[in-house]
């Protein structure tokens, strides 16, 4: 059995950058955002290689060890980025961060990341970051040396400590999580969450409408706040039925109440594939 999901995605170069170096992979089983580094040429190439490698993953819902398959795919992507960079001075030094989720067997999802691209879960009115930032400010924040608000303005806020293409060995974070009916997942590059606070993102994810409309609302909000970097978002909702509904269905997350046990987090163990309307590969940002 696998979960049934609905999704929508949006990406934009932002108000300052001349090119979009983010790349987006939106379904049907893997949802990922890659944020390229190394300038327009290099960043775009690196992020494109990353999402292409994940798109070639075998069916993770039938695997006994999907985490190993994802780690292996990221290792192959890392090697390919380094090979391309070594052979072409125009993209030397390129790399990319990556984050995403993947459907696996049972009422579960696989969460993975390298760098500061993030995955969030919105459940019962609460937004939680599921990934850990592999960055200078991320490490300072975890040690309690700076606050989250201070991290937004830190001079080293764009320096990542892990990424694809940088080292020969990679250390991705990979974890399997249980999924509840109505869970809403957000995969985003830093161009989104550097412009919006958690409560703002949570409010937009809770807005009634389709997953596509919520993805677009998040992007529009970042653009209104200046969008100093490329912005890419994917919104994925765990549906409560196994039928293949229209993607236009309202899958708005519900805030749990004592009389609403489903919204409070009953586990999901349903079969079905998702409907998709926006597979938009794009380039990353550094």
Short mmCIF file of C-alpha atoms in Angstrom, two decimals:
data_model
loop_
_atom_site.label_atom_id
_atom_site.label_comp_id
_atom_site.label_asym_id
_atom_site.label_seq_id
_atom_site.Cartn_x
_atom_site.Cartn_y
_atom_site.Cartn_z
CA UNK A 1 0.00 0.00 0.00
CA UNK A 2 1.11 3.55 -0.72
CA UNK A 3 -0.32 6.95 0.11
CA UNK A 4 -2.43 8.94 -2.31
CA UNK A 5 -1.16 12.49 -2.86
CA UNK A 6 -2.10 15.69 -4.67
CA UNK A 7 0.50 18.27 -5.61
CA UNK A 8 1.21 21.61 -7.20
CA UNK A 9 4.44 23.52 -7.89
CA UNK A 10 5.68 26.97 -8.86
CA UNK A 11 9.06 28.52 -9.59
CA UNK A 12 10.35 31.98 -10.53
CA UNK A 13 13.71 33.69 -11.02
CA UNK A 14 12.72 36.34 -8.47
CA UNK A 15 12.92 40.13 -8.59
CA UNK A 16 16.71 40.45 -8.57
CA UNK A 17 18.28 37.46 -10.31
CA UNK A 18 18.45 37.43 -14.09
CA UNK A 19 18.21 33.65 -14.36
CA UNK A 20 16.50 30.85 -12.51
CA UNK A 21 19.04 28.30 -11.26
CA UNK A 22 16.44 26.27 -9.34
CA UNK A 23 15.26 22.94 -10.74
CA UNK A 24 11.96 21.33 -9.74
CA UNK A 25 10.87 17.70 -9.94
CA UNK A 26 7.14 17.44 -9.20
CA UNK A 27 5.88 13.86 -8.99
CA UNK A 28 4.37 11.50 -9.41
CA UNK A 29 6.44 9.70 -6.76
CA UNK A 30 9.42 11.98 -6.08
CA UNK A 31 9.12 15.70 -5.28
CA UNK A 32 12.36 17.66 -5.10
CA UNK A 33 13.81 21.16 -5.38
CA UNK A 34 17.47 21.69 -6.30
CA UNK A 35 19.09 25.09 -5.74
CA UNK A 36 22.11 25.44 -8.01
CA UNK A 37 25.37 27.19 -7.19
CA UNK A 38 28.12 28.45 -9.44
CA UNK A 39 26.53 31.18 -11.48
CA UNK A 40 23.94 31.01 -14.24
CA UNK A 41 25.71 28.39 -16.35
CA UNK A 42 26.99 26.15 -13.59
CA UNK A 43 24.09 26.39 -11.18
CA UNK A 44 21.52 25.61 -13.84
CA UNK A 45 23.48 22.60 -15.05
CA UNK A 46 24.06 21.20 -11.56
CA UNK A 47 20.46 21.49 -10.45
CA UNK A 48 19.26 20.00 -13.72
CA UNK A 49 21.55 16.99 -13.28
CA UNK A 50 20.23 16.55 -9.73
CA UNK A 51 16.54 16.39 -10.58
CA UNK A 52 17.19 14.26 -13.67
CA UNK A 53 18.99 11.71 -11.50
CA UNK A 54 16.10 11.54 -9.05
CA UNK A 55 13.58 11.28 -11.89
CA UNK A 56 15.34 8.09 -12.99
CA UNK A 57 14.85 6.36 -9.62
CA UNK A 58 13.09 2.99 -9.79
CA UNK A 59 9.72 2.50 -8.08
CA UNK A 60 10.47 3.15 -4.41
CA UNK A 61 7.07 1.86 -3.30
CA UNK A 62 8.13 -1.71 -4.09
CA UNK A 63 11.60 -1.51 -2.55
CA UNK A 64 12.58 -3.03 0.80
CA UNK A 65 15.26 -0.35 1.21
CA UNK A 66 14.20 2.86 -0.59
CA UNK A 67 16.59 5.00 1.47
CA UNK A 68 19.58 3.17 0.01
CA UNK A 69 18.26 3.74 -3.51
CA UNK A 70 17.91 7.48 -2.90
CA UNK A 71 21.38 7.73 -1.34
CA UNK A 72 22.84 5.80 -4.29
CA UNK A 73 21.08 8.07 -6.78
CA UNK A 74 22.40 11.17 -5.01
CA UNK A 75 25.88 9.65 -5.07
CA UNK A 76 25.63 9.13 -8.83
CA UNK A 77 24.38 12.69 -9.27
CA UNK A 78 27.29 13.97 -7.19
CA UNK A 79 29.79 12.08 -9.33
CA UNK A 80 28.20 13.34 -12.56
CA UNK A 81 28.24 16.97 -11.43
CA UNK A 82 31.92 16.68 -10.48
CA UNK A 83 32.75 14.95 -13.76
CA UNK A 84 31.03 17.67 -15.80
CA UNK A 85 32.68 20.44 -13.76
CA UNK A 86 36.15 18.94 -14.19
CA UNK A 87 35.75 18.74 -17.96
CA UNK A 88 34.30 22.19 -18.65
CA UNK A 89 35.85 25.42 -17.38
CA UNK A 90 32.54 27.17 -17.99
CA UNK A 91 30.89 25.24 -15.15
CA UNK A 92 33.91 24.63 -12.90
CA UNK A 93 33.00 24.72 -9.23
CA UNK A 94 29.30 24.20 -9.78
CA UNK A 95 27.13 22.43 -7.22
CA UNK A 96 23.61 22.28 -5.90
CA UNK A 97 21.64 21.78 -2.74
CA UNK A 98 18.71 19.35 -2.84
CA UNK A 99 15.69 18.50 -0.73
CA UNK A 100 12.59 16.46 -1.26
CA UNK A 101 10.16 13.72 -0.36
CA UNK A 102 9.36 10.41 -2.03
CA UNK A 103 6.48 7.97 -1.78
CA UNK A 104 7.47 4.58 -0.36
CA UNK A 105 5.54 1.51 0.75
CA UNK A 106 2.97 1.95 3.48
CA UNK A 107 1.59 5.15 5.03
CA UNK A 108 5.03 6.77 4.91
CA UNK A 109 7.22 9.19 3.00
CA UNK A 110 10.97 9.38 2.63
CA UNK A 111 12.48 12.82 3.39
CA UNK A 112 15.96 13.75 2.15
CA UNK A 113 18.20 16.79 1.83
CA UNK A 114 21.70 18.17 1.37
CA UNK A 115 22.33 21.85 2.03
CA UNK A 116 19.79 24.48 3.03
CA UNK A 117 16.87 23.62 0.76
CA UNK A 118 14.05 22.54 3.06
CA UNK A 119 11.08 20.23 3.59
CA UNK A 120 8.27 21.30 5.95
CA UNK A 121 5.15 19.53 7.21
CA UNK A 122 1.95 21.42 7.99
CA UNK A 123 -0.28 19.39 10.32
CA UNK A 124 -3.17 20.50 12.52
CA UNK A 125 -2.27 24.17 12.13
CA UNK A 126 1.43 23.71 12.92
CA UNK A 127 4.36 24.09 10.52
CA UNK A 128 7.46 22.02 11.31
CA UNK A 129 10.75 21.91 9.44
CA UNK A 130 11.59 18.26 8.76
CA UNK A 131 15.07 18.82 7.34
CA UNK A 132 18.18 20.22 8.97
CA UNK A 133 20.03 23.08 7.26
CA UNK A 134 23.56 22.08 6.31
CA UNK A 135 24.89 25.62 6.43
CA UNK A 136 27.04 27.92 8.54
CA UNK A 137 24.02 29.73 10.02
CA UNK A 138 22.20 26.43 10.48
CA UNK A 139 25.01 25.10 12.65
CA UNK A 140 25.26 28.39 14.59
CA UNK A 141 21.51 28.33 15.21
CA UNK A 142 21.53 24.72 16.42
CA UNK A 143 24.34 25.58 18.85
CA UNK A 144 22.30 28.49 20.16
CA UNK A 145 24.88 31.08 19.12
CA UNK A 146 22.44 33.03 16.94
CA UNK A 147 18.65 33.21 16.68
CA UNK A 148 16.60 32.30 13.63
CA UNK A 149 15.99 36.00 12.96
CA UNK A 150 19.71 36.76 13.25
CA UNK A 151 20.41 33.95 10.78
CA UNK A 152 18.35 35.80 8.16
CA UNK A 153 20.82 38.71 8.19
CA UNK A 154 24.06 36.91 8.99
CA UNK A 155 26.92 37.71 6.57
CA UNK A 156 27.47 33.96 5.99
CA UNK A 157 23.80 33.07 5.55
CA UNK A 158 24.40 31.77 2.02
CA UNK A 159 27.35 29.50 2.89
CA UNK A 160 26.34 25.84 2.84
CA UNK A 161 28.40 23.07 4.45
CA UNK A 162 27.04 20.20 2.35
CA UNK A 163 25.98 20.10 -1.28
CA UNK A 164 26.11 17.94 -4.37
CA UNK A 165 29.23 18.44 -6.48
CA UNK A 166 31.44 19.86 -3.75
CA UNK A 167 33.07 16.78 -2.22
CA UNK A 168 33.63 13.25 -3.52
CA UNK A 169 31.71 11.87 -0.53
CA UNK A 170 28.26 13.11 0.39
CA UNK A 171 26.33 12.90 3.65
CA UNK A 172 22.66 13.37 2.82
CA UNK A 173 20.00 13.35 5.48
CA UNK A 174 17.48 10.60 4.75
CA UNK A 175 14.60 9.65 7.04
CA UNK A 176 11.31 7.79 6.77
CA UNK A 177 8.30 9.43 8.41
CA UNK A 178 4.71 8.34 9.06
CA UNK A 179 2.00 10.25 7.24
CA UNK A 180 -1.41 11.31 8.52
CA UNK A 181 -4.53 12.10 6.52
CA UNK A 182 -4.46 15.77 5.56
CA UNK A 183 -0.73 16.27 6.08
CA UNK A 184 0.58 19.02 3.83
CA UNK A 185 4.25 19.01 2.81
CA UNK A 186 6.21 21.96 1.46
CA UNK A 187 9.51 21.58 -0.42
CA UNK A 188 11.18 24.93 -1.03
CA UNK A 189 14.39 26.70 -1.95
CA UNK A 190 15.72 29.42 0.35
CA UNK A 191 14.25 32.08 -1.90
CA UNK A 192 10.91 31.32 -0.25
CA UNK A 193 11.68 30.99 3.45
CA UNK A 194 14.23 33.81 3.44
CA UNK A 195 11.35 36.10 2.49
CA UNK A 196 8.52 34.56 4.55
CA UNK A 197 8.37 33.60 8.22
CA UNK A 198 6.99 30.25 9.32
CA UNK A 199 3.65 31.70 10.42
CA UNK A 200 3.20 33.35 7.02
CA UNK A 201 3.92 30.11 5.18
CA UNK A 202 1.59 28.22 7.51
CA UNK A 203 -1.23 30.71 6.92
CA UNK A 204 -0.88 30.32 3.15
CA UNK A 205 -0.80 26.52 3.35
CA UNK A 206 -4.00 26.65 5.42
CA UNK A 207 -5.80 28.80 2.85
CA UNK A 208 -8.74 26.99 1.18
CA UNK A 209 -8.10 25.94 -2.39
CA UNK A 210 -6.20 23.47 -4.52
CA UNK A 211 -2.59 22.52 -4.00
CA UNK A 212 -1.71 24.47 -7.12
CA UNK A 213 -3.33 27.63 -5.80
CA UNK A 214 -1.42 27.34 -2.53
CA UNK A 215 1.89 26.81 -4.31
CA UNK A 216 1.22 29.90 -6.39
CA UNK A 217 0.16 31.91 -3.32
CA UNK A 218 3.47 31.11 -1.60
CA UNK A 219 5.43 32.19 -4.67
CA UNK A 220 3.40 35.39 -5.06
CA UNK A 221 3.97 36.27 -1.40
CA UNK A 222 7.74 35.91 -1.82
CA UNK A 223 7.62 38.07 -4.95
CA UNK A 224 5.68 40.76 -3.10
CA UNK A 225 8.43 40.83 -0.46
CA UNK A 226 11.17 41.39 -3.01
CA UNK A 227 12.20 37.81 -3.92
CA UNK A 228 15.93 38.54 -3.80
CA UNK A 229 16.69 34.99 -4.88
CA UNK A 230 15.12 32.37 -7.13
CA UNK A 231 11.94 30.96 -5.55
CA UNK A 232 10.73 27.38 -5.99
CA UNK A 233 7.96 25.58 -4.10
CA UNK A 234 6.18 22.26 -4.23
CA UNK A 235 3.07 21.63 -2.12
CA UNK A 236 2.09 17.99 -1.58
CA UNK A 237 -1.00 16.90 0.35
CA UNK A 238 -1.75 13.40 1.62
CA UNK A 239 -5.30 12.76 0.42
CA UNK A 240 -7.82 10.80 2.45
CA UNK A 241 -9.25 8.68 -0.36
CA UNK A 242 -7.73 6.14 -2.73
CA UNK A 243 -9.70 7.25 -5.78
CA UNK A 244 -7.92 9.25 -8.46
CA UNK A 245 -9.70 12.56 -8.06
CA UNK A 246 -9.27 15.65 -10.16
CA UNK A 247 -6.32 17.74 -9.03
CA UNK A 248 -8.74 20.66 -8.84
CA UNK A 249 -10.30 19.13 -5.74
CA UNK A 250 -10.05 21.28 -2.64
CA UNK A 251 -7.44 19.51 -0.50
CA UNK A 252 -7.02 22.30 2.03
CA UNK A 253 -5.46 21.15 5.30
CA UNK A 254 -7.84 21.18 8.23
CA UNK A 255 -7.01 22.41 11.70
CA UNK A 256 -7.66 19.60 14.13
CA UNK A 257 -10.43 19.87 16.69
CA UNK A 258 -11.43 17.40 19.42
CA UNK A 259 -14.37 16.35 17.25
CA UNK A 260 -12.20 15.86 14.17
CA UNK A 261 -9.93 12.84 14.76
CA UNK A 262 -9.01 12.54 11.09
CA UNK A 263 -7.57 16.03 11.00
CA UNK A 264 -5.76 15.34 14.25
CA UNK A 265 -3.63 12.76 12.50
CA UNK A 266 -5.09 9.33 11.85
CA UNK A 267 -2.55 7.35 9.88
CA UNK A 268 -3.04 6.76 6.21
CA UNK A 269 -2.52 3.46 4.43
CA UNK A 270 -4.16 3.78 1.06
CA UNK A 271 -3.33 2.80 -2.49
CA UNK A 272 -3.42 5.04 -5.55
CA UNK A 273 -1.35 7.35 -7.65
CA UNK A 274 -1.48 11.11 -7.60
CA UNK A 275 -2.71 13.55 -10.17
CA UNK A 276 -0.20 16.12 -11.42
CA UNK A 277 -0.57 19.34 -13.26
CA UNK A 278 2.81 20.99 -12.99
CA UNK A 279 6.02 19.15 -13.76
CA UNK A 280 8.26 22.17 -14.16
CA UNK A 281 11.98 21.48 -14.28
CA UNK A 282 13.77 24.75 -13.69
CA UNK A 283 17.26 25.83 -12.69
CA UNK A 284 18.63 26.41 -9.06
CA UNK A 285 20.00 29.39 -7.21
CA UNK A 286 23.10 29.74 -5.14
#
